[in-house]
mmCIF file of C-alpha atoms in Angstrom:
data_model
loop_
_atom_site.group_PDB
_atom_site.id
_atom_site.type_symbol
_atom_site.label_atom_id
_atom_site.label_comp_id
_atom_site.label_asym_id
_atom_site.label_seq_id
_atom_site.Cartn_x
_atom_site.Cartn_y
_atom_site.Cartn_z
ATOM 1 C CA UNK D 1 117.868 324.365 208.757
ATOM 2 C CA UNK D 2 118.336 320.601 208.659
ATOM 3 C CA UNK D 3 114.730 320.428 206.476
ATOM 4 C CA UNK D 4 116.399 323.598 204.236
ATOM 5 C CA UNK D 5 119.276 321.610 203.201
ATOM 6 C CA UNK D 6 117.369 318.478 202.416
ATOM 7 C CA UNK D 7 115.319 320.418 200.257
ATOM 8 C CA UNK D 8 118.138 321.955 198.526
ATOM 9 C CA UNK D 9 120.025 318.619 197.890
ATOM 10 C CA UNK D 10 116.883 316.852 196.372
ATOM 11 C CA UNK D 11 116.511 319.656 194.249
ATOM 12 C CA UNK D 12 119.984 319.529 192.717
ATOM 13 C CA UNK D 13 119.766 315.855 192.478
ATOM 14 C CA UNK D 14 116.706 315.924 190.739
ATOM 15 C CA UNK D 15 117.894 318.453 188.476
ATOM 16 C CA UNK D 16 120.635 316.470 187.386
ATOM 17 C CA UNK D 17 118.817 312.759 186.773
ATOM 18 C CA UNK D 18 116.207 315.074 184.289
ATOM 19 C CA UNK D 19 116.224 314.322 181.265
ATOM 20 C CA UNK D 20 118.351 317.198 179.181
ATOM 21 C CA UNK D 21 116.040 317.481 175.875
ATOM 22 C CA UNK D 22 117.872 314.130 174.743
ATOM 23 C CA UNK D 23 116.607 311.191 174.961
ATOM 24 C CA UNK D 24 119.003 308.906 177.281
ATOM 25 C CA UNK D 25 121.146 306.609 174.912
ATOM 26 C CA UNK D 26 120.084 302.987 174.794
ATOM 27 C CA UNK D 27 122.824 300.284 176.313
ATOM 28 C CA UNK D 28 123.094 298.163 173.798
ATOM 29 C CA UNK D 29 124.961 294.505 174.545
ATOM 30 C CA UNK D 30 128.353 294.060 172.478
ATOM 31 C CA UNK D 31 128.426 292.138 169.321
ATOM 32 C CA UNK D 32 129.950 288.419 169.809
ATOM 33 C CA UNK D 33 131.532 287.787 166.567
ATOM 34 C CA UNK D 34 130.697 284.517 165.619
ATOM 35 C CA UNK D 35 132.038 282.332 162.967
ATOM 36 C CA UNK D 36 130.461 279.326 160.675
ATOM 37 C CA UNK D 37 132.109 276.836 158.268
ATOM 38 C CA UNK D 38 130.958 277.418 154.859
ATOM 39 C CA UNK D 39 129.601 273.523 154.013
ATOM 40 C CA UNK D 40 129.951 273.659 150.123
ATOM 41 C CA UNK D 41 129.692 270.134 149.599
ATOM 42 C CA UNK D 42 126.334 267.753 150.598
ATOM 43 C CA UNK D 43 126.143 265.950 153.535
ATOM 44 C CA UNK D 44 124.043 263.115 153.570
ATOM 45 C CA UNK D 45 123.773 259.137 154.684
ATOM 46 C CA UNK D 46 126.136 257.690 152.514
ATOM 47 C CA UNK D 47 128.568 260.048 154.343
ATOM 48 C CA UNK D 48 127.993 258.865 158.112
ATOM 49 C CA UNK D 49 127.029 255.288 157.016
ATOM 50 C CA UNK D 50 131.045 254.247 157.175
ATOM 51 C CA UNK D 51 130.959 255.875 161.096
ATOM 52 C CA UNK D 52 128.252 254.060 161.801
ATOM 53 C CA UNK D 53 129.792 250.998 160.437
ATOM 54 C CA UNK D 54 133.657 251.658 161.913
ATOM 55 C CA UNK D 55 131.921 252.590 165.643
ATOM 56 C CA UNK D 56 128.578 251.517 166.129
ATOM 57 C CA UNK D 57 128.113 248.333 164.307
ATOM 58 C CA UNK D 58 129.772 245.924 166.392
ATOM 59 C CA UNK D 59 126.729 246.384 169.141
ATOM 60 C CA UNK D 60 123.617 247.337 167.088
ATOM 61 C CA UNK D 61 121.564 246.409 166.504
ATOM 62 C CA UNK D 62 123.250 242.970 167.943
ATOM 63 C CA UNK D 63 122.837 244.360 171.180
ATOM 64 C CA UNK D 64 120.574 246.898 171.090
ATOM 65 C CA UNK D 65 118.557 249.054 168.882
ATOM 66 C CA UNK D 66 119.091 250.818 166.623
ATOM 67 C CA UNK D 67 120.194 249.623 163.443
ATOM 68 C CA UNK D 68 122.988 252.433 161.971
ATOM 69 C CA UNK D 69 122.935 249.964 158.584
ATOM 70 C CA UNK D 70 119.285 251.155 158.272
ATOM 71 C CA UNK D 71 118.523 254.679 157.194
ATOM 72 C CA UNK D 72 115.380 255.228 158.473
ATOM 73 C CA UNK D 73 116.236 254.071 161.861
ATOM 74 C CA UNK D 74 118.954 256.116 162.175
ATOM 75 C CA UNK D 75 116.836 259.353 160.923
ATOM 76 C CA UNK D 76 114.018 258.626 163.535
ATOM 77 C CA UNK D 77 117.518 259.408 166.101
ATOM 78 C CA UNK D 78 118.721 262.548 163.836
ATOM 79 C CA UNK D 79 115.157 263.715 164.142
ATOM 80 C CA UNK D 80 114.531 263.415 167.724
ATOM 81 C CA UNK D 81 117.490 265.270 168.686
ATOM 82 C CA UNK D 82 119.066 261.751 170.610
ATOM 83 C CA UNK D 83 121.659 260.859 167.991
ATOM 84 C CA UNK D 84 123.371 264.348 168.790
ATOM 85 C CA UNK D 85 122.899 264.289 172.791
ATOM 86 C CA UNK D 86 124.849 261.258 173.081
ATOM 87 C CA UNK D 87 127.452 261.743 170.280
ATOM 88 C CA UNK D 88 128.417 265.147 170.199
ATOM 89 C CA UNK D 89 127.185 266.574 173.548
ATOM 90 C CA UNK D 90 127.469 263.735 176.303
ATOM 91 C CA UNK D 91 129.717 261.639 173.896
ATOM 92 C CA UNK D 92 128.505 258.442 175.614
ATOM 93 C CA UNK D 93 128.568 257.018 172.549
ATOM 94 C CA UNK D 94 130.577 255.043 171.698
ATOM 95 C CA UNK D 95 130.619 254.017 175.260
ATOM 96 C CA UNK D 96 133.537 256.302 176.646
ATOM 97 C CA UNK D 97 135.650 253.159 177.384
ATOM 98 C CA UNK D 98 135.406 251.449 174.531
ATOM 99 C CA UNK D 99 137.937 251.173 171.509
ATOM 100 C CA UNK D 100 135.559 252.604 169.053
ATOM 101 C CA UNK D 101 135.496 255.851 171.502
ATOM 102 C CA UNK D 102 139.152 255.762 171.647
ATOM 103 C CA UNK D 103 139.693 255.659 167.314
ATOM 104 C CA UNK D 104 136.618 257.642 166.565
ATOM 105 C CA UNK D 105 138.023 261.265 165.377
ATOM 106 C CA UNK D 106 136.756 264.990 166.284
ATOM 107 C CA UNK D 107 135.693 265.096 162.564
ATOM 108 C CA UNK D 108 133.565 261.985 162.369
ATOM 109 C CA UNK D 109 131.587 263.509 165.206
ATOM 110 C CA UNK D 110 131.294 266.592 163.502
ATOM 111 C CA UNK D 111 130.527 265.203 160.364
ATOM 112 C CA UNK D 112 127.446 263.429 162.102
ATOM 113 C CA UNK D 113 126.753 266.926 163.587
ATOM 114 C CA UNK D 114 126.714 267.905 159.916
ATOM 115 C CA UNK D 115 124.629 265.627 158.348
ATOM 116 C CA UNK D 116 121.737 266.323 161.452
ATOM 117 C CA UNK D 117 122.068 269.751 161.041
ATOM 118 C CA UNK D 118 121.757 269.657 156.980
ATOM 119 C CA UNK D 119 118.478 267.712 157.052
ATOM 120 C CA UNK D 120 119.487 264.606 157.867
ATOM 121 C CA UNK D 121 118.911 263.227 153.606
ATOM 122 C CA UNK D 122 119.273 259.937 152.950
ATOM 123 C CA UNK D 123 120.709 261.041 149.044
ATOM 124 C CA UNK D 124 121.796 264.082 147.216
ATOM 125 C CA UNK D 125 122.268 264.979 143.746
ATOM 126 C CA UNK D 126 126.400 264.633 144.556
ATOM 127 C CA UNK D 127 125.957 260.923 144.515
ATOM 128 C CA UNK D 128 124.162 260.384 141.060
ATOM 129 C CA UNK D 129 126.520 257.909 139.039
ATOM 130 C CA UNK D 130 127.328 261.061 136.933
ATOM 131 C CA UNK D 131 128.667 263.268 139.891
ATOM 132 C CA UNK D 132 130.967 260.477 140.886
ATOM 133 C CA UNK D 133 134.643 261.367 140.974
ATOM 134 C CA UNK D 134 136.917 259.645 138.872
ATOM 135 C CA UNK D 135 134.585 258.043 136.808
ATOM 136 C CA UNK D 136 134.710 258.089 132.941
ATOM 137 C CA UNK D 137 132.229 259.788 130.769
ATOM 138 C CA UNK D 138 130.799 256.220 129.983
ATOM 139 C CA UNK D 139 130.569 254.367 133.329
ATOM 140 C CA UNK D 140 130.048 250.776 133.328
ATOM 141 C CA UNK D 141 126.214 250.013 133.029
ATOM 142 C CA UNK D 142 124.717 248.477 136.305
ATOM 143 C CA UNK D 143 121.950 246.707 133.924
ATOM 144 C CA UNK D 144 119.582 244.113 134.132
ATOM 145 C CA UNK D 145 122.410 240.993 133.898
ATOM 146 C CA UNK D 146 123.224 242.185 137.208
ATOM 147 C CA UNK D 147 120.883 241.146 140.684
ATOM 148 C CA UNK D 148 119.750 243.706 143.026
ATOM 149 C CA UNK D 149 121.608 242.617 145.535
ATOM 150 C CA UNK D 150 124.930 242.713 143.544
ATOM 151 C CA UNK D 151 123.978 246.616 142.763
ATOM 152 C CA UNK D 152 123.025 247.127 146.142
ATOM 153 C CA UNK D 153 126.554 246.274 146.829
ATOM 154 C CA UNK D 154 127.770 248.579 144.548
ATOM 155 C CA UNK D 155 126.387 251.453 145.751
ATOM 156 C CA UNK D 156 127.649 250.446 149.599
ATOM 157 C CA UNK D 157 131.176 250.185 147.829
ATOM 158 C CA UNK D 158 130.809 253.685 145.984
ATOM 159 C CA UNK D 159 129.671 254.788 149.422
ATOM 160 C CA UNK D 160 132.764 254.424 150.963
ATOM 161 C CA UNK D 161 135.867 254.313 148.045
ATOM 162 C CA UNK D 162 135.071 256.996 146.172
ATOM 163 C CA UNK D 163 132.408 259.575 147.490
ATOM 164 C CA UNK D 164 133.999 259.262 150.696
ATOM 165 C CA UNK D 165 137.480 259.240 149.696
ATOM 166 C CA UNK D 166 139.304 262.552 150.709
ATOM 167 C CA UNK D 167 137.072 262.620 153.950
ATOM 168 C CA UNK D 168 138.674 258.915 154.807
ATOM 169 C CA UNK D 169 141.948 258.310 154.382
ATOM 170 C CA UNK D 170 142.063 254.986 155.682
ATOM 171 C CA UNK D 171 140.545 253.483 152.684
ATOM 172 C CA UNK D 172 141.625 252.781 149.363
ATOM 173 C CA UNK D 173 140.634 254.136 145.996
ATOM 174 C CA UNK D 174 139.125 251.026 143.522
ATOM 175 C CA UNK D 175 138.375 252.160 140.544
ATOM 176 C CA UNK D 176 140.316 251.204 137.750
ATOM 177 C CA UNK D 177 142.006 248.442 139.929
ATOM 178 C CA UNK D 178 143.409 245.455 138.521
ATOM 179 C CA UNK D 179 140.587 242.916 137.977
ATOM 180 C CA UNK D 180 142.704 239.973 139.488
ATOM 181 C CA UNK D 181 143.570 242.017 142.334
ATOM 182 C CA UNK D 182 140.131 243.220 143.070
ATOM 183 C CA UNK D 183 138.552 239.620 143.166
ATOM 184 C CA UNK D 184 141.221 238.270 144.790
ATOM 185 C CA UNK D 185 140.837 240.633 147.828
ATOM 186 C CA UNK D 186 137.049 239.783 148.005
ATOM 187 C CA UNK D 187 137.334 236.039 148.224
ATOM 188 C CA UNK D 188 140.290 236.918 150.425
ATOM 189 C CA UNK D 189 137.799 238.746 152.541
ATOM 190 C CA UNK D 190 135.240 236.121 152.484
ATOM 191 C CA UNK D 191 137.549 233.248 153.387
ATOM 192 C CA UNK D 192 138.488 234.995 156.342
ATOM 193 C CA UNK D 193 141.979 234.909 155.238
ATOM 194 C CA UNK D 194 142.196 238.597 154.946
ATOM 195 C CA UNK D 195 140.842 240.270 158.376
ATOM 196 C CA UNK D 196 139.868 243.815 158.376
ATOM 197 C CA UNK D 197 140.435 245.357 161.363
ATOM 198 C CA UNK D 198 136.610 246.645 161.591
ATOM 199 C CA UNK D 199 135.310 242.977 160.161
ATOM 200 C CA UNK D 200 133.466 245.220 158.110
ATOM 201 C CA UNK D 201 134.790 244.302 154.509
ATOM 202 C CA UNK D 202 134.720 240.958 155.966
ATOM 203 C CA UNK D 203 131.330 241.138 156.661
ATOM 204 C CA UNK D 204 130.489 242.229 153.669
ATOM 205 C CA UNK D 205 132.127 240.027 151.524
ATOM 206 C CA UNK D 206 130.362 236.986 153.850
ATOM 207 C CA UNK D 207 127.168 238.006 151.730
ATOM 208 C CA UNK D 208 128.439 238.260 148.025
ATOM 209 C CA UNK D 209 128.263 235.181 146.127
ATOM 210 C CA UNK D 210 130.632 234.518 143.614
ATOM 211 C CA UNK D 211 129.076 235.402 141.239
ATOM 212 C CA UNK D 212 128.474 238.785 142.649
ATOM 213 C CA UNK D 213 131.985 239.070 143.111
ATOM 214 C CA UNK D 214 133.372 238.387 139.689
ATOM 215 C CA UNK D 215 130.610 241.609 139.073
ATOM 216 C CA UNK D 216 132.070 243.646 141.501
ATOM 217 C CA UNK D 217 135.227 243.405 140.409
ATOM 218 C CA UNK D 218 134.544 243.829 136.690
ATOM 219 C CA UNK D 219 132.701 246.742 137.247
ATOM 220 C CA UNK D 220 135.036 248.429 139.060
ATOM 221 C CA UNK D 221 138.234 247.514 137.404
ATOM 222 C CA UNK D 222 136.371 248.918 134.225
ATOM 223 C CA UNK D 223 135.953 252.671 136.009
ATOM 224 C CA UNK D 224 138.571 255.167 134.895
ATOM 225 C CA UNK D 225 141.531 255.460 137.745
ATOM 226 C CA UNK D 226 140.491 258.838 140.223
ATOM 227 C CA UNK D 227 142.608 262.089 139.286
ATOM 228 C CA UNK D 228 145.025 262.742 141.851
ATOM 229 C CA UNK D 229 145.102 266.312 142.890
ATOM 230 C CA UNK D 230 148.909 267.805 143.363
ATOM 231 C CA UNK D 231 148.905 270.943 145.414
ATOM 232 C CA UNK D 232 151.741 272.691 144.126
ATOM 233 C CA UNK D 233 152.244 273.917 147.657
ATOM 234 C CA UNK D 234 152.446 270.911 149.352
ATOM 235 C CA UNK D 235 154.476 268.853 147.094
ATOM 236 C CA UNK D 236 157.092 271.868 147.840
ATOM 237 C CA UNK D 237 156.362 271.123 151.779
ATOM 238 C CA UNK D 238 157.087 267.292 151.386
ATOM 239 C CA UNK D 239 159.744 267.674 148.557
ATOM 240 C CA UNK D 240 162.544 265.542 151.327
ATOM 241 C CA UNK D 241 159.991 263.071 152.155
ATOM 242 C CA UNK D 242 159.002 262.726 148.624
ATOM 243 C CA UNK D 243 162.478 262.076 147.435
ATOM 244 C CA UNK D 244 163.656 260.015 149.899
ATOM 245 C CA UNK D 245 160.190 258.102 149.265
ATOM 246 C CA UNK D 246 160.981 258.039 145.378
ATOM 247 C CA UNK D 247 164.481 256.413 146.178
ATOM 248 C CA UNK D 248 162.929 253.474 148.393
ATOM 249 C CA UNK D 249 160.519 252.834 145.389
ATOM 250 C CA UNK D 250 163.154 252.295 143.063
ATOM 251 C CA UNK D 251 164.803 249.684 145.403
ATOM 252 C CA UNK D 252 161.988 247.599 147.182
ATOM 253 C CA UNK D 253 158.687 248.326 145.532
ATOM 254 C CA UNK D 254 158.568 249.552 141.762
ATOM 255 C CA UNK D 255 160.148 246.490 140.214
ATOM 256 C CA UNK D 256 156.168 244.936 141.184
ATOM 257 C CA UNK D 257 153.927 247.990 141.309
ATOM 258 C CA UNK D 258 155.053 250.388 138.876
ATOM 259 C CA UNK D 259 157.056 248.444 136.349
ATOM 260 C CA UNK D 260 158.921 249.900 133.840
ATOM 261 C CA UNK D 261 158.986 247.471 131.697
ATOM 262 C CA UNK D 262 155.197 247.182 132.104
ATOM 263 C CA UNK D 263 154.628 251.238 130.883
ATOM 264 C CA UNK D 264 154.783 251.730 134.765
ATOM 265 C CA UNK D 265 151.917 249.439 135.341
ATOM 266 C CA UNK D 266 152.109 246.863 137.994
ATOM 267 C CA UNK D 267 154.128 243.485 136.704
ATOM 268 C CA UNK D 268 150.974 241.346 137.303
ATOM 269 C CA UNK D 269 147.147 241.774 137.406
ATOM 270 C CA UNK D 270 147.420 240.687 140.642
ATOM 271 C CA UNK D 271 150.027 243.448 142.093
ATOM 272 C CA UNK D 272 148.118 246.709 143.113
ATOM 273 C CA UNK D 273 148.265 249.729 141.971
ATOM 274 C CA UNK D 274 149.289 252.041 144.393
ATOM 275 C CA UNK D 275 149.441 255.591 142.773
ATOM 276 C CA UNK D 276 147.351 258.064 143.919
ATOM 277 C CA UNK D 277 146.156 255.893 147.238
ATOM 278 C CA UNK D 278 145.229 257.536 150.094
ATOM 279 C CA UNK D 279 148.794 257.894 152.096
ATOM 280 C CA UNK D 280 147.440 256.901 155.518
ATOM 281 C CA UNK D 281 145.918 253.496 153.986
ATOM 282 C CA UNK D 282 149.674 253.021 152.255
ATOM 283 C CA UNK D 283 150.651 253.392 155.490
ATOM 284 C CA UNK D 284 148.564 251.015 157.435
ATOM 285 C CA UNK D 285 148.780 248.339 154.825
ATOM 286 C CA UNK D 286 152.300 248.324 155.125
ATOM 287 C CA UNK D 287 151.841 248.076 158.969
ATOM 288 C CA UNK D 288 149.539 245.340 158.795
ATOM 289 C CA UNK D 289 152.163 243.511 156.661
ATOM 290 C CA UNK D 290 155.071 244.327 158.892
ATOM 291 C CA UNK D 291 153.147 243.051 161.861
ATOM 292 C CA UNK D 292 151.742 239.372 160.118
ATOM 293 C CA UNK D 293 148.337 240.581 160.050
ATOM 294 C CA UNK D 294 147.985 240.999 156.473
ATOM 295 C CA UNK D 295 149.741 237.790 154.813
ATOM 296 C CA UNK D 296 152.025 237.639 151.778
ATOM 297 C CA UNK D 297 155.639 236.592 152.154
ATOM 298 C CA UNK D 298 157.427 238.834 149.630
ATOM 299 C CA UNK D 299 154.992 242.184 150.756
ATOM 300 C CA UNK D 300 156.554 240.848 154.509
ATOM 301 C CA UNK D 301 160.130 240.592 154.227
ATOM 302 C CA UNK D 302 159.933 244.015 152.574
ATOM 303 C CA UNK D 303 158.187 245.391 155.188
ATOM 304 C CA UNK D 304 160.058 244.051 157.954
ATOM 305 C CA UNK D 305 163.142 245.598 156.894
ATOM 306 C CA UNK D 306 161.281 249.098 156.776
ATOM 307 C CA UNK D 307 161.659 251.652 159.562
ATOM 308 C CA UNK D 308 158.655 253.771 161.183
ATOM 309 C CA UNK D 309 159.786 257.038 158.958
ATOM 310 C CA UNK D 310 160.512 254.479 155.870
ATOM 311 C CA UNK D 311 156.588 253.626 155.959
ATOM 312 C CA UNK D 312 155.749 257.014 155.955
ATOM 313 C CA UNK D 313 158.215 257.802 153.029
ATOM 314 C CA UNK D 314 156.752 255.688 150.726
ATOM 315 C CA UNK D 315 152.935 256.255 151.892
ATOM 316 C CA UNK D 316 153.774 260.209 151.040
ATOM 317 C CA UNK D 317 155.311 259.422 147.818
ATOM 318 C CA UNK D 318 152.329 256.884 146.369
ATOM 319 C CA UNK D 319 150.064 258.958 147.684
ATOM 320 C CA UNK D 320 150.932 262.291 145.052
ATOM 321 C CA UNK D 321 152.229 260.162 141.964
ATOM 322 C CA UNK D 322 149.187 260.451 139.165
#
């Protein structure tokens, strides 16, 4: 009886686990929706160069190899995978306690991730002098009465304050800058009498000669001022901070840097410009000031009497005039 219903029971289960005439329907793993940034614009080195020169250059290659200032050294660590291990997956570098780890933003590292993943170029076609934003349909010639080293320089300044412009904030837009101005700052630079916080404009300016940076200047001064773009949008968003920008202009700062009486030009070639700057360098240049870092006694006593939002203010405000 006990061997009968065994029988029985295998039967039935047997019967049901057969296949019906149908073929049993494949499991099938659920889609992971996954999403990617659209990268419309070219990454390559002249992108990463100012990371490399903001966070790495103050210990390589002094202390170690390898040089970030050299493109083909830093390629041979995009290309063996070691540049990404230690910047965007261990991020031990910078070293974790370090201040360069503590400034460096979430989109430099992905920028670097970027320019690995793109190829790792050392130029693209966006940085041919005719691509270059804000320049005028005839550029300044970079001819023969010019060294190599003085163009070299010029394409490590186009590198940084106009390619890499809307990506960086922090630094200022030179073209069409006063001439006065411009070679002022550079000696300034050189003489150590203007420190930038990185020493890298320092640093560079220890290698021009003066010569080199009476071309500089020239050649920049002579490039048509960059377009500013307004988004309609967010001048509506900052219309308060705008104003109240606009109305500390009037009373501390356009009587120098946007003169009337001057067609709105600054009252002296060696005033700034300031429209259209980058708002966070406004910012941090007014900072600098406040603080005695940056030295000129007029640009101080302004600044000192200027509150935290005040800065801000008037960075927003420069920042969208054309």
């Amino acid at each position: 009886m006990k061997i009968l219903s065994f029988t029985l029971l295998f039967i039935l289960l047997f019967i049901a686990c057969a296949p019906s005439g149908q073929n049993h329907k494949e499991l099938v793993a659920p889609e992971i929706e996954t999403t990617s940034e659209e990268v419309d614009v070219a990454v390559d080195y002249s992108d990463v160069q100012p990371i490399f020169d903001q966070y790495c250059a103050a210990c390589h290659p002094s202390l170690s190899r390898p040089n970030w200032q050299n493109y083909d050294e830093a390629a041979v660590y995009a290309e063996n995978g070691l540049l990404v291990r230690r910047v965007i997956e261990q991020r031990s570098m910078p070293p974790p306690a370090s201040p360069q780890a503590a400034a460096m933003q979430e989109s430099d590292r992905a920028l670097i991730q970027r320019w690995v993943e793109s190829g790792f170029e050392e130029t693209s076609t966006k940085i041919a002098r005719t691509e270059i934003s804000g320049s005028p349909s005839a550029d300044p010639v970079i001819g023969p009465a010019m060294s190599d080293s003085t163009t070299e320089f010029i394409q490590s300044c186009i590198s940084c304050h106009q390619v890499n412009v809307n990506r960086r904030g922090d630094i200022p837009l030179i073209a069409g800058q006063n001439l006065a101005y411009l070679k002022r700052q550079l000696f300034l630079f050189k003489w150590l009498d203007r420190m930038d916080p990185s020493f890298e404009m320092n640093r560079q300016a220890l290698n021009l000669t003066n010569e080199s940076i009476d071309q500089l200047a020239e050649y920049f001064s002579q490039l048509a001022p960059p377009k500013v773009s307004l988004d309609q949008q967010e001048l509506k968003d900052l219309e308060v901070e705008i104003a109240r920008g606009r109305l500390l202009a009037e009373i501390s700062c356009d009587s120098c840097h946007s003169n009337t009486e001057n067609n709105g030009r600054p009252i002296s070639e060696l005033v700034p410009s300031l429209n259209g700057q980058p708002r966070e360098y406004l910012r941090k240049q007014l900072i600098l000031y406040q603080k005695g870092y940056r030295k000129n006694a007029t640009m101080q006593t302004i600044s000192e009497r200027l509150s935290s939002e005040d800065l801000t203010h008037l960075s927003i405000y420069y920042s969208n005039q054309p």
